[in-house]
Short mmCIF file of C-alpha atoms in Angstrom, two decimals:
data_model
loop_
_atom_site.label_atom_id
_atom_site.label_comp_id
_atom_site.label_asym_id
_atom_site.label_seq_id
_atom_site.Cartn_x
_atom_site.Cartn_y
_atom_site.Cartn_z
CA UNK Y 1 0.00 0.00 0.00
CA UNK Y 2 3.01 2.36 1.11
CA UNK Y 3 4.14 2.12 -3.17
CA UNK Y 4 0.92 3.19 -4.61
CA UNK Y 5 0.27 5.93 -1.69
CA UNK Y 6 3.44 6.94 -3.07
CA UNK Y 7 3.01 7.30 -6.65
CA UNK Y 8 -0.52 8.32 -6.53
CA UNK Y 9 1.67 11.46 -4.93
CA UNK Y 10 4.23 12.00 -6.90
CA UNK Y 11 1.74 12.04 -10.01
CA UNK Y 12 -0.44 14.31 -8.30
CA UNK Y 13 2.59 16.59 -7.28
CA UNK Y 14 4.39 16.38 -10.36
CA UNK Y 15 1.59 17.25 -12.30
CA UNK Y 16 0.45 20.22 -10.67
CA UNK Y 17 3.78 21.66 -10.57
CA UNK Y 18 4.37 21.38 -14.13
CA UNK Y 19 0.45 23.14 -14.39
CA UNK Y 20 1.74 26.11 -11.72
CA UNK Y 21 4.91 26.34 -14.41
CA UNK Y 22 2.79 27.23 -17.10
CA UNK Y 23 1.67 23.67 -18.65
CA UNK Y 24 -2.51 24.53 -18.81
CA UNK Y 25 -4.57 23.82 -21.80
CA UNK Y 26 -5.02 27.77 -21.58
CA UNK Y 27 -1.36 28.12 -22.93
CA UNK Y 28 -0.60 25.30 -24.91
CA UNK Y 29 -2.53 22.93 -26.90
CA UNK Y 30 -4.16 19.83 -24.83
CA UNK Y 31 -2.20 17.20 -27.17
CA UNK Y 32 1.40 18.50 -25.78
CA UNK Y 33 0.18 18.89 -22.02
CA UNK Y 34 -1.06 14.65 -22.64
CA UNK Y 35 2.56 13.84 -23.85
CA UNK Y 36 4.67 15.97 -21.43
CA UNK Y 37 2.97 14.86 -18.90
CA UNK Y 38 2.98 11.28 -19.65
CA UNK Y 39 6.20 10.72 -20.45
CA UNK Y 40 7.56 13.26 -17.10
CA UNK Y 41 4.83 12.54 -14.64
CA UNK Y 42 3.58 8.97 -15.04
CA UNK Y 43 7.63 7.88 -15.38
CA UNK Y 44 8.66 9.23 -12.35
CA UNK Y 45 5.12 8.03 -10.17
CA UNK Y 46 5.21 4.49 -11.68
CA UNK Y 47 8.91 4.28 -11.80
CA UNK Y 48 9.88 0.11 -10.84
CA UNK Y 49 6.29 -0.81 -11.49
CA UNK Y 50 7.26 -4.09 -13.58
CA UNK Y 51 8.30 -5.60 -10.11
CA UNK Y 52 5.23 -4.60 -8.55
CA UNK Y 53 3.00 -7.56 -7.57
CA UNK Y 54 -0.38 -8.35 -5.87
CA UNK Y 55 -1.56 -5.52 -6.46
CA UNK Y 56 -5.10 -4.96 -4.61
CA UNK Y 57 -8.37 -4.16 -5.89
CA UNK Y 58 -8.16 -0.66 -3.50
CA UNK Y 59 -4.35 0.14 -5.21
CA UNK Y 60 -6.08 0.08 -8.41
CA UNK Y 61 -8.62 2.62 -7.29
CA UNK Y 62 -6.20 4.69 -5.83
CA UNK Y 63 -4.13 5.01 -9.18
CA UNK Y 64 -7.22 5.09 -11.13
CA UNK Y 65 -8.13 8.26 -8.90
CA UNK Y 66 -4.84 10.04 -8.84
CA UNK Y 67 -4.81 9.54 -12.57
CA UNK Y 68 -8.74 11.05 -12.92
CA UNK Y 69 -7.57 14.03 -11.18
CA UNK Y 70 -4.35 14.58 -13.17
CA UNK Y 71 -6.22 14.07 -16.76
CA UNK Y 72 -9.19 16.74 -15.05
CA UNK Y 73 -6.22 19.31 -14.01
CA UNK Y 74 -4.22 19.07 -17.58
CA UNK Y 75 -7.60 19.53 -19.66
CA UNK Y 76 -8.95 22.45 -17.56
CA UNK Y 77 -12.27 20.78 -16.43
CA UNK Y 78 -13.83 21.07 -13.20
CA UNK Y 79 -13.87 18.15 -10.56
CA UNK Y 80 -17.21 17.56 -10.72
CA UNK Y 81 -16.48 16.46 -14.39
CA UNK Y 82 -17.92 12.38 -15.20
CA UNK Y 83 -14.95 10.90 -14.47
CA UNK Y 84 -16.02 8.17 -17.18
CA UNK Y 85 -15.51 10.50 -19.66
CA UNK Y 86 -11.98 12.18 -18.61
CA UNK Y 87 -10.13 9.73 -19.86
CA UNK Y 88 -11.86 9.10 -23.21
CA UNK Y 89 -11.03 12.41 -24.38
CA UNK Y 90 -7.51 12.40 -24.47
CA UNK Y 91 -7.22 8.69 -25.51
CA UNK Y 92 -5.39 7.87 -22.29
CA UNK Y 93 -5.74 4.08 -20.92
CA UNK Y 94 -6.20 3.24 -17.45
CA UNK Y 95 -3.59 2.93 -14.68
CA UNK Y 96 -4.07 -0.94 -14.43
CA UNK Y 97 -3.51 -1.07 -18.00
CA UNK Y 98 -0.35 1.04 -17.93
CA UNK Y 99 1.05 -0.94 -15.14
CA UNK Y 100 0.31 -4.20 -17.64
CA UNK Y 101 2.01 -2.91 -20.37
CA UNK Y 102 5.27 -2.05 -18.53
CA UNK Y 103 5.34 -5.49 -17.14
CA UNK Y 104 4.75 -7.10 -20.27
CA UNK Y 105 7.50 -4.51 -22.26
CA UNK Y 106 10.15 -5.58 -19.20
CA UNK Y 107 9.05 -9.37 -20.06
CA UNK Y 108 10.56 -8.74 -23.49
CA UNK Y 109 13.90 -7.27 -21.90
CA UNK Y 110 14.57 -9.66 -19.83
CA UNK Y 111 13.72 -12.77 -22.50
CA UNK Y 112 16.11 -10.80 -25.40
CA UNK Y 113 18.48 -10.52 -22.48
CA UNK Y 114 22.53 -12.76 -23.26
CA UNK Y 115 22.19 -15.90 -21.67
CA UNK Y 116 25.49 -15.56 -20.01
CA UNK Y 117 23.87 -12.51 -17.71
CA UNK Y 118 22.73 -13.20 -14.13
CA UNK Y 119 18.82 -11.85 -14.35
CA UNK Y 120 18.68 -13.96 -17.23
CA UNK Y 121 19.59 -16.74 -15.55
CA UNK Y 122 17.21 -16.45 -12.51
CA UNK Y 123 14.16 -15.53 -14.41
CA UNK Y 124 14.59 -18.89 -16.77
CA UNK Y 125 15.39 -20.57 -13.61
CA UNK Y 126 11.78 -19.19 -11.76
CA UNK Y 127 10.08 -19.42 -14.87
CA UNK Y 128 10.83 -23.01 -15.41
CA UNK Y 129 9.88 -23.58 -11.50
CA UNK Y 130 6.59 -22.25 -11.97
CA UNK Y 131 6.01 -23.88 -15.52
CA UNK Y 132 6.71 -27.85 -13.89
CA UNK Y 133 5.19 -26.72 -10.54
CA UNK Y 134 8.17 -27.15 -8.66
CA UNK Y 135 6.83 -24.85 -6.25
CA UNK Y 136 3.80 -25.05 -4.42
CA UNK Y 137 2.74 -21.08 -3.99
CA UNK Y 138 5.34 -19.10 -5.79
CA UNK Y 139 5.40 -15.47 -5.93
CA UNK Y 140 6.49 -12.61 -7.40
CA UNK Y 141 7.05 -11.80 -11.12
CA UNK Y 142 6.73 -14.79 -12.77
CA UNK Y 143 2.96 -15.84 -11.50
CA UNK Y 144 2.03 -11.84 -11.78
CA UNK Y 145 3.42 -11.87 -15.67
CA UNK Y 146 2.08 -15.35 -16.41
CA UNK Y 147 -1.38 -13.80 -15.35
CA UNK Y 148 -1.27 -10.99 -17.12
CA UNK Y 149 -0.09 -12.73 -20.73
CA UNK Y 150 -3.25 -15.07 -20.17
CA UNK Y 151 -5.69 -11.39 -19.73
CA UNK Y 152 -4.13 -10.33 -22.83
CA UNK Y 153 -4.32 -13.09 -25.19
CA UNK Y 154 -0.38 -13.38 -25.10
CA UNK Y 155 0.96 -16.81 -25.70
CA UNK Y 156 4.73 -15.78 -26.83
CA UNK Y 157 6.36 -16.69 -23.72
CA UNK Y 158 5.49 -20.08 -23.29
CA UNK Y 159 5.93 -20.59 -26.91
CA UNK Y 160 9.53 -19.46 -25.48
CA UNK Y 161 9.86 -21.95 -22.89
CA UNK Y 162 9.14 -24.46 -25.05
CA UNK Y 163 10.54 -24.06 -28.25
CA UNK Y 164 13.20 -20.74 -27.74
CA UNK Y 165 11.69 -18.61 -30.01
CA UNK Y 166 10.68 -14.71 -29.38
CA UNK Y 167 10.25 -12.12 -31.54
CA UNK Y 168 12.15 -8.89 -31.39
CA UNK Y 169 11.81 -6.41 -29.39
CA UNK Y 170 10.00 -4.09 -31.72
CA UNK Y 171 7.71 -6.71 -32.59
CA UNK Y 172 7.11 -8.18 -29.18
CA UNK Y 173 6.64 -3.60 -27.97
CA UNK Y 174 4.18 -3.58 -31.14
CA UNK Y 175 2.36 -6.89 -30.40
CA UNK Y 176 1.57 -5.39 -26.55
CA UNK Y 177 1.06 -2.18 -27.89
CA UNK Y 178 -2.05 -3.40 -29.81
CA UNK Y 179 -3.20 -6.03 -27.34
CA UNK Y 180 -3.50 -3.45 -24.64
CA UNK Y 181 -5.28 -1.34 -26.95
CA UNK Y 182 -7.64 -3.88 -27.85
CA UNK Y 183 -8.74 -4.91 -24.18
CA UNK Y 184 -9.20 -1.00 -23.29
CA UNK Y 185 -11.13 -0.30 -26.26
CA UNK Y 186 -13.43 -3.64 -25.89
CA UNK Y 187 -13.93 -2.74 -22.13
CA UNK Y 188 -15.05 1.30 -23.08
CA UNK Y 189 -17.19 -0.41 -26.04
CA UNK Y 190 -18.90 -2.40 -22.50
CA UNK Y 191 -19.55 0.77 -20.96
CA UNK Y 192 -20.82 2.67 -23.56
CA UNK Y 193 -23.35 0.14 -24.48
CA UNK Y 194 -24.86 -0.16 -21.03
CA UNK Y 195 -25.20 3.64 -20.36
CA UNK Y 196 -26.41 5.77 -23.06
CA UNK Y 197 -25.14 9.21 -21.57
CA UNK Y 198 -21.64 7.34 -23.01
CA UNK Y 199 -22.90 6.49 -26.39
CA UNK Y 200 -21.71 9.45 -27.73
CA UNK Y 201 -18.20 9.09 -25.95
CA UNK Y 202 -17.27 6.08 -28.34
CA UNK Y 203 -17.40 7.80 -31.04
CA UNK Y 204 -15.05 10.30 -29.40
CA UNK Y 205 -12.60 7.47 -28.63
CA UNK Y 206 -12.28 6.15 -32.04
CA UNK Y 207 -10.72 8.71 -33.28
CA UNK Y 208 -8.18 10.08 -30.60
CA UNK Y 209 -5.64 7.15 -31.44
CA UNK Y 210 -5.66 9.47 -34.93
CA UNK Y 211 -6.19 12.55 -34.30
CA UNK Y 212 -4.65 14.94 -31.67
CA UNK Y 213 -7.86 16.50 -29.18
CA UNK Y 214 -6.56 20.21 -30.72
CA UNK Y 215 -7.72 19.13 -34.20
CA UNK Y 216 -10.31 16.69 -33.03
CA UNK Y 217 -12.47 19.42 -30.92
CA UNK Y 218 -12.14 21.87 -34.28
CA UNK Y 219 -13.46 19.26 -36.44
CA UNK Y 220 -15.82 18.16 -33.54
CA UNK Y 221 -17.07 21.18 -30.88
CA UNK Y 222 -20.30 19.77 -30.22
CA UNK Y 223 -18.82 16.61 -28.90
CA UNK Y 224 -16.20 17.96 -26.40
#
């Protein structure tokens, strides 16, 4: 609990001091506020994440919260915003989701890593443990990743154990990439069919993996 206390403040902190130093949707365009503060703000609160395991149901909604409030503060909308719809609008996935993917993208390091290296080594070591259940209740990365390939439809690894084969890591980051997408978009397609104040939200979220939200809410006002 002590990790994601942490990181849900450093987002929140992070992000509201890049907002005091000027970074507001009233300055700069909503598409460069998403991708500074992705790539400063959600690397330094979710920094080590890929070794972060058993994660509770009450982490995720902690992340999930801290990450509502960030995507509210960066897009200039009030807090009583739908926090449903927050999200949608900039094309950003959820926390859980985010956490996923860097697991799954450190997978791929560590299987491309030389044999001859010492993290190598112990992961193939665990992984074959936990494959022959030579352990009765093991923990740690290798159940957590073995988990998460299964949610996503991702059978590359075992292929790996089995046969040595893995793709690159460009293919493997590309492969992730679109199997991430694929869940998020598949769960939002869930939502928006069981509430009709949403309906109108999908079509938003088709179209921000193409087009940034400055040109989107031109083309679009009525929507936003």
């Amino acid at each position: 609990m002590d990790r994601t206390l942490q990181a849900c403040r450093t987002l929140r902190s992070s992000a509201l001091g890049l907002i005091k130093s000027g970074l507001h949707p009233s300055v700069i365009s909503i598409d460069t506020c998403n991708r500074i503060v992705r790539q400063v703000c959600f690397t330094k609160a979710f920094f080590g994440c890929e070794l972060w395991t058993e994660i509770t149901n009450t982490e995720i909604l902690l992340l999930e919260r801290a990450q509502r409030y960030v995507c509210k503060s960066i897009q200039g909308l009030p807090r009583q915003t739908r926090s449903d719809m927050v999200n949608a609008l900039i094309g950003w996935k959820s926390a859980e989701s985010y956490i996923d993917e860097r697991k799954l993208l450190f997978l791929g390091k560590l299987v491309l890593m030389k044999d001859s290296m010492l993290p190598k080594q112990i992961f193939l070591t665990r992984a074959m443990e936990f494959k022959y259940n030579c352990v009765k209740h093991q923990l740690g990365f290798i159940p957590d990743i073995h988990r998460i390939l299964i949610n996503y439809g991702l059978s590359d690894f075992d292929t790996y154990l089995s046969t040595g084969h893995f793709p690159t890591y460009i293919q493997w980051k590309k492969k992730v990439k679109v199997a991430v997408q694929e869940i998020e978009e598949s769960l939002w397609c869930f939502r928006t069919q069981r509430e009709r104040f949403l309906n109108f939200q999908s079509y938003t979220y088709t179209f921000q993996r193409s087009l940034s939200c400055l040109t989107f809410s031109r083309k679009h006002p009525l929507l936003l």
